Amino acid sequence: MDSTPPVVRPRLLVVEDEGHLAAGLKLNLELDGYLVDVAGTAREAGEHLLGATYDAIVLDVMLPDVNGFELCAKLRESGNFTPVIMLTARGDAEDRVHGLEVGADDYMVKPFELSELLARVRSLLRRRQWEKGEAKQSAPSLLVFGDAQVDFDTHEVRVAGEPKKLTQLELDLLRYFSENPNRVLSRRELLEKVWKLRNSNNARTVDNFISRLRRHFDDPKDPRFFISVRGAGYKFIVVE
Ligand code: CA
């Protein structure tokens, strides 16, 4: 009898309407050891997502029905946090920021090298695996402040007992604040650590997200938790 334990192959969903590209991606991802389903439209993707749990989604932005940004935003709103790599022909910073704002985890600009996409898929799955292990070992998954309760594992958020829906990026930002309480964090540091954008000066993106956190958790007119530090950045105030 063969006693080798069964190998669990990660399952990927490729959402891409260009037939040649979709077939090439499927073939090469399968050669890399993944189980791969392909959807040509957002609607087909929705059907696959109802029927299976995926380890990652490769999502083209330009689809014939709903665009990839909207599909990704809908996924996150519905509580699906499967890692997403977006594929797009457009590569400017605004689009990258948009992709990350709607909850994508990574971004590839067409035309791309297949080997790079394969490397990014591997790295995304590794990071997710590592984050899961890391979350279990060290970082507390429950954050309590004021009358808010945030569970970073289940993404359950309650303020004064009322459930709230946060996007992945809002949660990531909140988590970074909670890991660095009572310390001034510059917009540049937040863009680098939370948005993974190096040398970015997109201060308004940070300000928008701080406003969103304040609306969820704070008094936007007189914030107690997410404090602006003039000329320096923001501070998350935790009273010990
Ligand atoms: Ca397309």
mmCIF file of C-alpha atoms and ligand atoms in Angstrom:
data_model
loop_
_atom_site.group_PDB
_atom_site.id
_atom_site.type_symbol
_atom_site.label_atom_id
_atom_site.label_comp_id
_atom_site.label_asym_id
_atom_site.label_seq_id
_atom_site.Cartn_x
_atom_site.Cartn_y
_atom_site.Cartn_z
ATOM 1 C CA MET A 1 0.000 0.000 0.000
ATOM 2 C CA ASP A 2 1.195 3.469 -0.784
ATOM 3 C CA SER A 3 1.208 5.455 2.440
ATOM 4 C CA THR A 4 2.202 8.784 0.911
ATOM 5 C CA PRO A 5 -0.269 11.374 2.158
ATOM 6 C CA PRO A 6 -2.392 12.887 -0.592
ATOM 7 C CA VAL A 7 -0.993 16.149 -1.913
ATOM 8 C CA VAL A 8 -3.488 18.968 -1.774
ATOM 9 C CA ARG A 9 -3.162 20.972 -4.972
ATOM 10 C CA PRO A 10 -4.152 24.608 -4.696
ATOM 11 C CA ARG A 11 -7.179 25.485 -6.797
ATOM 12 C CA LEU A 12 -7.122 28.617 -8.929
ATOM 13 C CA LEU A 13 -9.776 30.458 -10.898
ATOM 14 C CA VAL A 14 -8.645 32.280 -14.033
ATOM 15 C CA VAL A 15 -11.141 34.916 -15.202
ATOM 16 C CA GLU A 16 -10.106 35.966 -18.702
ATOM 17 C CA ASP A 17 -12.172 36.319 -21.866
ATOM 18 C CA GLU A 18 -9.297 36.158 -24.382
ATOM 19 C CA GLY A 19 -9.376 32.464 -25.269
ATOM 20 C CA HIS A 20 -5.705 32.051 -26.199
ATOM 21 C CA LEU A 21 -4.463 33.781 -23.080
ATOM 22 C CA ALA A 22 -6.882 31.864 -20.837
ATOM 23 C CA ALA A 23 -5.811 28.528 -22.346
ATOM 24 C CA GLY A 24 -2.113 29.425 -22.021
ATOM 25 C CA LEU A 25 -2.559 30.442 -18.400
ATOM 26 C CA LYS A 26 -4.496 27.283 -17.586
ATOM 27 C CA LEU A 27 -1.894 25.038 -19.198
ATOM 28 C CA ASN A 28 1.069 26.675 -17.509
ATOM 29 C CA LEU A 29 -0.580 26.929 -14.092
ATOM 30 C CA GLU A 30 -1.501 23.235 -14.343
ATOM 31 C CA LEU A 31 2.115 22.413 -15.210
ATOM 32 C CA ASP A 32 3.032 24.324 -12.060
ATOM 33 C CA GLY A 33 0.837 21.959 -10.033
ATOM 34 C CA TYR A 34 -2.429 23.851 -9.659
ATOM 35 C CA LEU A 35 -5.980 22.790 -10.363
ATOM 36 C CA VAL A 36 -7.346 25.459 -12.685
ATOM 37 C CA ASP A 37 -10.855 26.516 -13.685
ATOM 38 C CA VAL A 38 -11.390 29.145 -16.363
ATOM 39 C CA ALA A 39 -14.259 31.634 -16.631
ATOM 40 C CA GLY A 40 -14.708 33.912 -19.654
ATOM 41 C CA THR A 41 -17.116 36.349 -18.014
ATOM 42 C CA ALA A 42 -17.789 37.742 -14.546
ATOM 43 C CA ARG A 43 -21.051 35.818 -14.576
ATOM 44 C CA GLU A 44 -19.281 32.516 -15.207
ATOM 45 C CA ALA A 45 -16.792 33.422 -12.495
ATOM 46 C CA GLY A 46 -19.703 33.908 -10.090
ATOM 47 C CA GLU A 47 -21.004 30.431 -10.915
ATOM 48 C CA HIS A 48 -17.574 28.859 -10.288
ATOM 49 C CA LEU A 49 -17.241 30.743 -7.001
ATOM 50 C CA LEU A 50 -20.559 29.368 -5.781
ATOM 51 C CA GLY A 51 -19.417 25.834 -6.532
ATOM 52 C CA ALA A 52 -15.852 25.753 -5.234
ATOM 53 C CA THR A 53 -13.406 27.339 -2.820
ATOM 54 C CA TYR A 54 -10.349 28.779 -4.533
ATOM 55 C CA ASP A 55 -6.899 29.513 -3.156
ATOM 56 C CA ALA A 56 -6.399 32.442 -5.529
ATOM 57 C CA ILE A 57 -8.090 34.199 -8.447
ATOM 58 C CA VAL A 58 -6.340 35.604 -11.519
ATOM 59 C CA LEU A 59 -8.733 38.309 -12.665
ATOM 60 C CA ASP A 60 -8.650 40.260 -15.919
ATOM 61 C CA VAL A 61 -9.941 43.833 -15.641
ATOM 62 C CA MET A 62 -11.446 44.033 -19.145
ATOM 63 C CA LEU A 63 -14.270 41.491 -19.216
ATOM 64 C CA PRO A 64 -17.266 41.518 -21.556
ATOM 65 C CA ASP A 65 -19.874 41.942 -18.804
ATOM 66 C CA VAL A 66 -18.801 43.360 -15.413
ATOM 67 C CA ASN A 67 -15.274 44.774 -15.212
ATOM 68 C CA GLY A 68 -12.698 43.136 -12.957
ATOM 69 C CA PHE A 69 -12.590 46.029 -10.487
ATOM 70 C CA GLU A 70 -16.335 45.756 -9.864
ATOM 71 C CA LEU A 71 -16.181 41.978 -9.618
ATOM 72 C CA CYS A 72 -13.392 42.205 -7.058
ATOM 73 C CA ALA A 73 -15.250 44.840 -5.027
ATOM 74 C CA LYS A 74 -18.397 42.668 -5.050
ATOM 75 C CA LEU A 75 -16.434 39.649 -3.877
ATOM 76 C CA ARG A 76 -14.999 41.558 -0.930
ATOM 77 C CA GLU A 77 -18.378 43.064 -0.055
ATOM 78 C CA SER A 78 -19.853 39.579 0.017
ATOM 79 C CA GLY A 79 -17.163 38.509 2.492
ATOM 80 C CA ASN A 80 -15.028 36.516 0.035
ATOM 81 C CA PHE A 81 -11.341 37.254 0.756
ATOM 82 C CA THR A 82 -9.702 34.872 -1.711
ATOM 83 C CA PRO A 83 -6.411 36.443 -2.875
ATOM 84 C CA VAL A 84 -6.808 38.219 -6.228
ATOM 85 C CA ILE A 85 -4.176 39.112 -8.828
ATOM 86 C CA MET A 86 -5.558 41.597 -11.333
ATOM 87 C CA LEU A 87 -4.489 41.618 -14.985
ATOM 88 C CA THR A 88 -4.776 44.812 -16.935
ATOM 89 C CA ALA A 89 -3.483 46.522 -20.022
ATOM 90 C CA ARG A 90 -3.332 49.808 -18.180
ATOM 91 C CA GLY A 91 -0.445 50.335 -15.847
ATOM 92 C CA ASP A 92 -0.550 53.754 -14.307
ATOM 93 C CA ALA A 93 -0.400 54.251 -10.560
ATOM 94 C CA GLU A 94 -4.040 55.355 -10.355
ATOM 95 C CA ASP A 95 -5.190 52.023 -11.728
ATOM 96 C CA ARG A 96 -2.929 50.125 -9.413
ATOM 97 C CA VAL A 97 -4.293 52.078 -6.475
ATOM 98 C CA HIS A 98 -7.838 51.482 -7.705
ATOM 99 C CA GLY A 99 -7.192 47.736 -7.942
ATOM 100 C CA LEU A 100 -5.820 47.641 -4.419
ATOM 101 C CA GLU A 101 -8.653 49.802 -3.106
ATOM 102 C CA VAL A 102 -11.277 47.379 -4.348
ATOM 103 C CA GLY A 103 -9.433 44.638 -2.505
ATOM 104 C CA ALA A 104 -7.009 43.082 -5.015
ATOM 105 C CA ASP A 105 -3.803 41.691 -3.532
ATOM 106 C CA ASP A 106 -1.516 42.102 -6.511
ATOM 107 C CA TYR A 107 -1.453 43.550 -9.974
ATOM 108 C CA MET A 108 0.093 42.586 -13.335
ATOM 109 C CA VAL A 109 0.267 44.785 -16.405
ATOM 110 C CA LYS A 110 -0.291 43.163 -19.806
ATOM 111 C CA PRO A 111 1.692 42.046 -21.647
ATOM 112 C CA PHE A 112 3.501 40.201 -18.868
ATOM 113 C CA GLU A 113 6.028 37.404 -18.679
ATOM 114 C CA LEU A 114 4.322 34.146 -17.794
ATOM 115 C CA SER A 115 7.174 33.245 -15.456
ATOM 116 C CA GLU A 116 6.535 36.432 -13.504
ATOM 117 C CA LEU A 117 2.841 35.671 -13.108
ATOM 118 C CA LEU A 118 3.681 32.141 -11.921
ATOM 119 C CA ALA A 119 6.156 33.587 -9.418
ATOM 120 C CA ARG A 120 3.572 36.061 -8.136
ATOM 121 C CA VAL A 121 0.927 33.369 -7.734
ATOM 122 C CA ARG A 122 3.387 31.262 -5.741
ATOM 123 C CA SER A 123 4.390 34.221 -3.616
ATOM 124 C CA LEU A 124 0.768 35.208 -2.985
ATOM 125 C CA LEU A 125 -0.137 31.702 -1.823
ATOM 126 C CA ARG A 126 3.003 31.531 0.342
ATOM 127 C CA ARG A 127 2.241 34.922 1.886
ATOM 128 C CA ARG A 128 -1.345 33.869 2.649
ATOM 129 C CA GLN A 129 -0.089 30.638 4.203
ATOM 130 C CA TRP A 130 2.490 32.539 6.219
ATOM 131 C CA GLU A 131 -0.055 35.132 7.332
ATOM 132 C CA LYS A 132 -2.381 32.384 8.495
ATOM 133 C CA GLY A 133 0.416 30.758 10.524
ATOM 134 C CA GLU A 134 1.661 34.105 11.759
ATOM 135 C CA ALA A 135 -1.830 35.185 12.813
ATOM 136 C CA LYS A 136 -2.237 32.003 14.820
ATOM 137 C CA GLN A 137 1.154 32.302 16.506
ATOM 138 C CA SER A 138 1.665 35.894 17.438
ATOM 139 C CA ALA A 139 -0.449 38.840 16.357
ATOM 140 C CA PRO A 140 -3.655 38.909 18.360
ATOM 141 C CA SER A 141 -6.532 38.486 15.977
ATOM 142 C CA LEU A 142 -8.993 40.390 18.158
ATOM 143 C CA LEU A 143 -8.748 44.159 18.485
ATOM 144 C CA VAL A 144 -10.937 45.955 21.012
ATOM 145 C CA PHE A 145 -11.027 49.743 21.338
ATOM 146 C CA GLY A 146 -13.770 52.148 22.378
ATOM 147 C CA ASP A 147 -16.969 50.231 21.695
ATOM 148 C CA ALA A 148 -15.468 48.480 18.664
ATOM 149 C CA GLN A 149 -14.511 44.821 18.297
ATOM 150 C CA VAL A 150 -12.541 43.645 15.272
ATOM 151 C CA ASP A 151 -11.690 40.021 14.524
ATOM 152 C CA PHE A 152 -8.953 39.995 11.872
ATOM 153 C CA ASP A 153 -9.340 36.232 11.316
ATOM 154 C CA THR A 154 -13.037 36.149 10.550
ATOM 155 C CA HIS A 155 -13.299 39.805 9.390
ATOM 156 C CA GLU A 156 -16.182 40.261 11.833
ATOM 157 C CA VAL A 157 -16.424 43.864 12.916
ATOM 158 C CA ARG A 158 -18.871 45.262 15.443
ATOM 159 C CA VAL A 159 -19.283 48.776 16.739
ATOM 160 C CA ALA A 160 -21.599 49.103 19.760
ATOM 161 C CA GLY A 161 -22.858 45.631 18.859
ATOM 162 C CA GLU A 162 -23.750 46.600 15.278
ATOM 163 C CA PRO A 163 -22.049 44.589 12.519
ATOM 164 C CA LYS A 164 -19.949 46.602 10.034
ATOM 165 C CA LYS A 165 -18.487 45.562 6.696
ATOM 166 C CA LEU A 166 -14.898 46.628 6.081
ATOM 167 C CA THR A 167 -12.881 46.136 2.919
ATOM 168 C CA GLN A 168 -9.631 44.158 3.035
ATOM 169 C CA LEU A 169 -7.629 47.359 2.706
ATOM 170 C CA GLU A 170 -9.521 49.046 5.544
ATOM 171 C CA LEU A 171 -8.793 45.999 7.690
ATOM 172 C CA ASP A 172 -5.117 45.986 6.657
ATOM 173 C CA LEU A 173 -4.812 49.662 7.552
ATOM 174 C CA LEU A 174 -6.555 49.136 10.878
ATOM 175 C CA ARG A 175 -4.299 46.169 11.607
ATOM 176 C CA TYR A 176 -1.176 48.201 10.873
ATOM 177 C CA PHE A 177 -2.416 50.935 13.221
ATOM 178 C CA SER A 178 -3.188 48.378 15.919
ATOM 179 C CA GLU A 179 0.328 46.952 15.621
ATOM 180 C CA ASN A 180 1.782 50.460 16.002
ATOM 181 C CA PRO A 181 -0.361 52.156 18.639
ATOM 182 C CA ASN A 182 0.364 55.667 19.907
ATOM 183 C CA ARG A 183 3.056 56.202 17.259
ATOM 184 C CA VAL A 184 2.989 58.829 14.512
ATOM 185 C CA LEU A 185 2.800 57.046 11.157
ATOM 186 C CA SER A 186 3.594 59.086 8.072
ATOM 187 C CA ARG A 187 1.463 58.765 4.946
ATOM 188 C CA ARG A 188 4.538 57.502 3.142
ATOM 189 C CA GLU A 189 5.035 54.708 5.687
ATOM 190 C CA LEU A 190 1.368 53.739 5.440
ATOM 191 C CA LEU A 191 1.508 53.682 1.617
ATOM 192 C CA GLU A 192 4.563 51.458 1.774
ATOM 193 C CA LYS A 193 3.456 49.078 4.530
ATOM 194 C CA VAL A 194 -0.270 48.836 3.855
ATOM 195 C CA TRP A 195 -0.604 49.648 0.138
ATOM 196 C CA LYS A 196 2.831 48.156 -0.729
ATOM 197 C CA LEU A 197 3.578 51.287 -2.772
ATOM 198 C CA ARG A 198 7.175 52.455 -2.556
ATOM 199 C CA ASN A 199 8.073 56.135 -2.832
ATOM 200 C CA SER A 200 4.480 57.069 -3.430
ATOM 201 C CA ASN A 201 3.184 60.526 -2.681
ATOM 202 C CA ASN A 202 -0.445 59.620 -3.048
ATOM 203 C CA ALA A 203 -1.353 61.294 0.260
ATOM 204 C CA ARG A 204 -5.012 61.694 -0.665
ATOM 205 C CA THR A 205 -5.503 57.923 -0.819
ATOM 206 C CA VAL A 206 -4.376 57.641 2.790
ATOM 207 C CA ASP A 207 -6.547 60.584 3.857
ATOM 208 C CA ASN A 208 -9.589 58.991 2.186
ATOM 209 C CA PHE A 209 -9.052 55.755 4.046
ATOM 210 C CA ILE A 210 -8.560 57.529 7.371
ATOM 211 C CA SER A 211 -11.926 59.248 6.756
ATOM 212 C CA ARG A 212 -13.441 55.830 6.136
ATOM 213 C CA LEU A 213 -12.022 54.419 9.381
ATOM 214 C CA ARG A 214 -13.270 57.457 11.273
ATOM 215 C CA ARG A 215 -16.760 57.027 9.839
ATOM 216 C CA HIS A 216 -16.735 53.395 10.979
ATOM 217 C CA PHE A 217 -15.208 53.822 14.408
ATOM 218 C CA ASP A 218 -14.780 57.410 15.423
ATOM 219 C CA ASP A 219 -16.436 60.804 15.587
ATOM 220 C CA PRO A 220 -15.315 62.284 12.227
ATOM 221 C CA LYS A 221 -15.696 65.826 13.606
ATOM 222 C CA ASP A 222 -13.787 65.179 16.795
ATOM 223 C CA PRO A 223 -11.745 61.980 16.391
ATOM 224 C CA ARG A 224 -10.476 60.221 19.512
ATOM 225 C CA PHE A 225 -8.788 57.200 17.944
ATOM 226 C CA PHE A 226 -7.469 58.193 14.505
ATOM 227 C CA ILE A 227 -5.698 61.454 15.200
ATOM 228 C CA SER A 228 -4.114 63.758 12.601
ATOM 229 C CA VAL A 229 -0.661 64.974 13.509
ATOM 230 C CA ARG A 230 -0.130 68.134 11.519
ATOM 231 C CA GLY A 231 2.662 67.861 8.969
ATOM 232 C CA ALA A 232 3.551 64.352 10.124
ATOM 233 C CA GLY A 233 0.762 61.846 9.585
ATOM 234 C CA TYR A 234 -1.632 59.906 11.774
ATOM 235 C CA LYS A 235 -1.635 58.280 15.161
ATOM 236 C CA PHE A 236 -3.870 55.499 16.473
ATOM 237 C CA ILE A 237 -4.576 56.287 20.104
ATOM 238 C CA VAL A 238 -4.977 53.380 22.462
ATOM 239 C CA VAL A 239 -5.478 54.074 26.136
ATOM 240 C CA GLU A 240 -3.722 51.397 28.148
HETATM 241 CA CA CA B 1 -10.030 40.771 -21.362
#
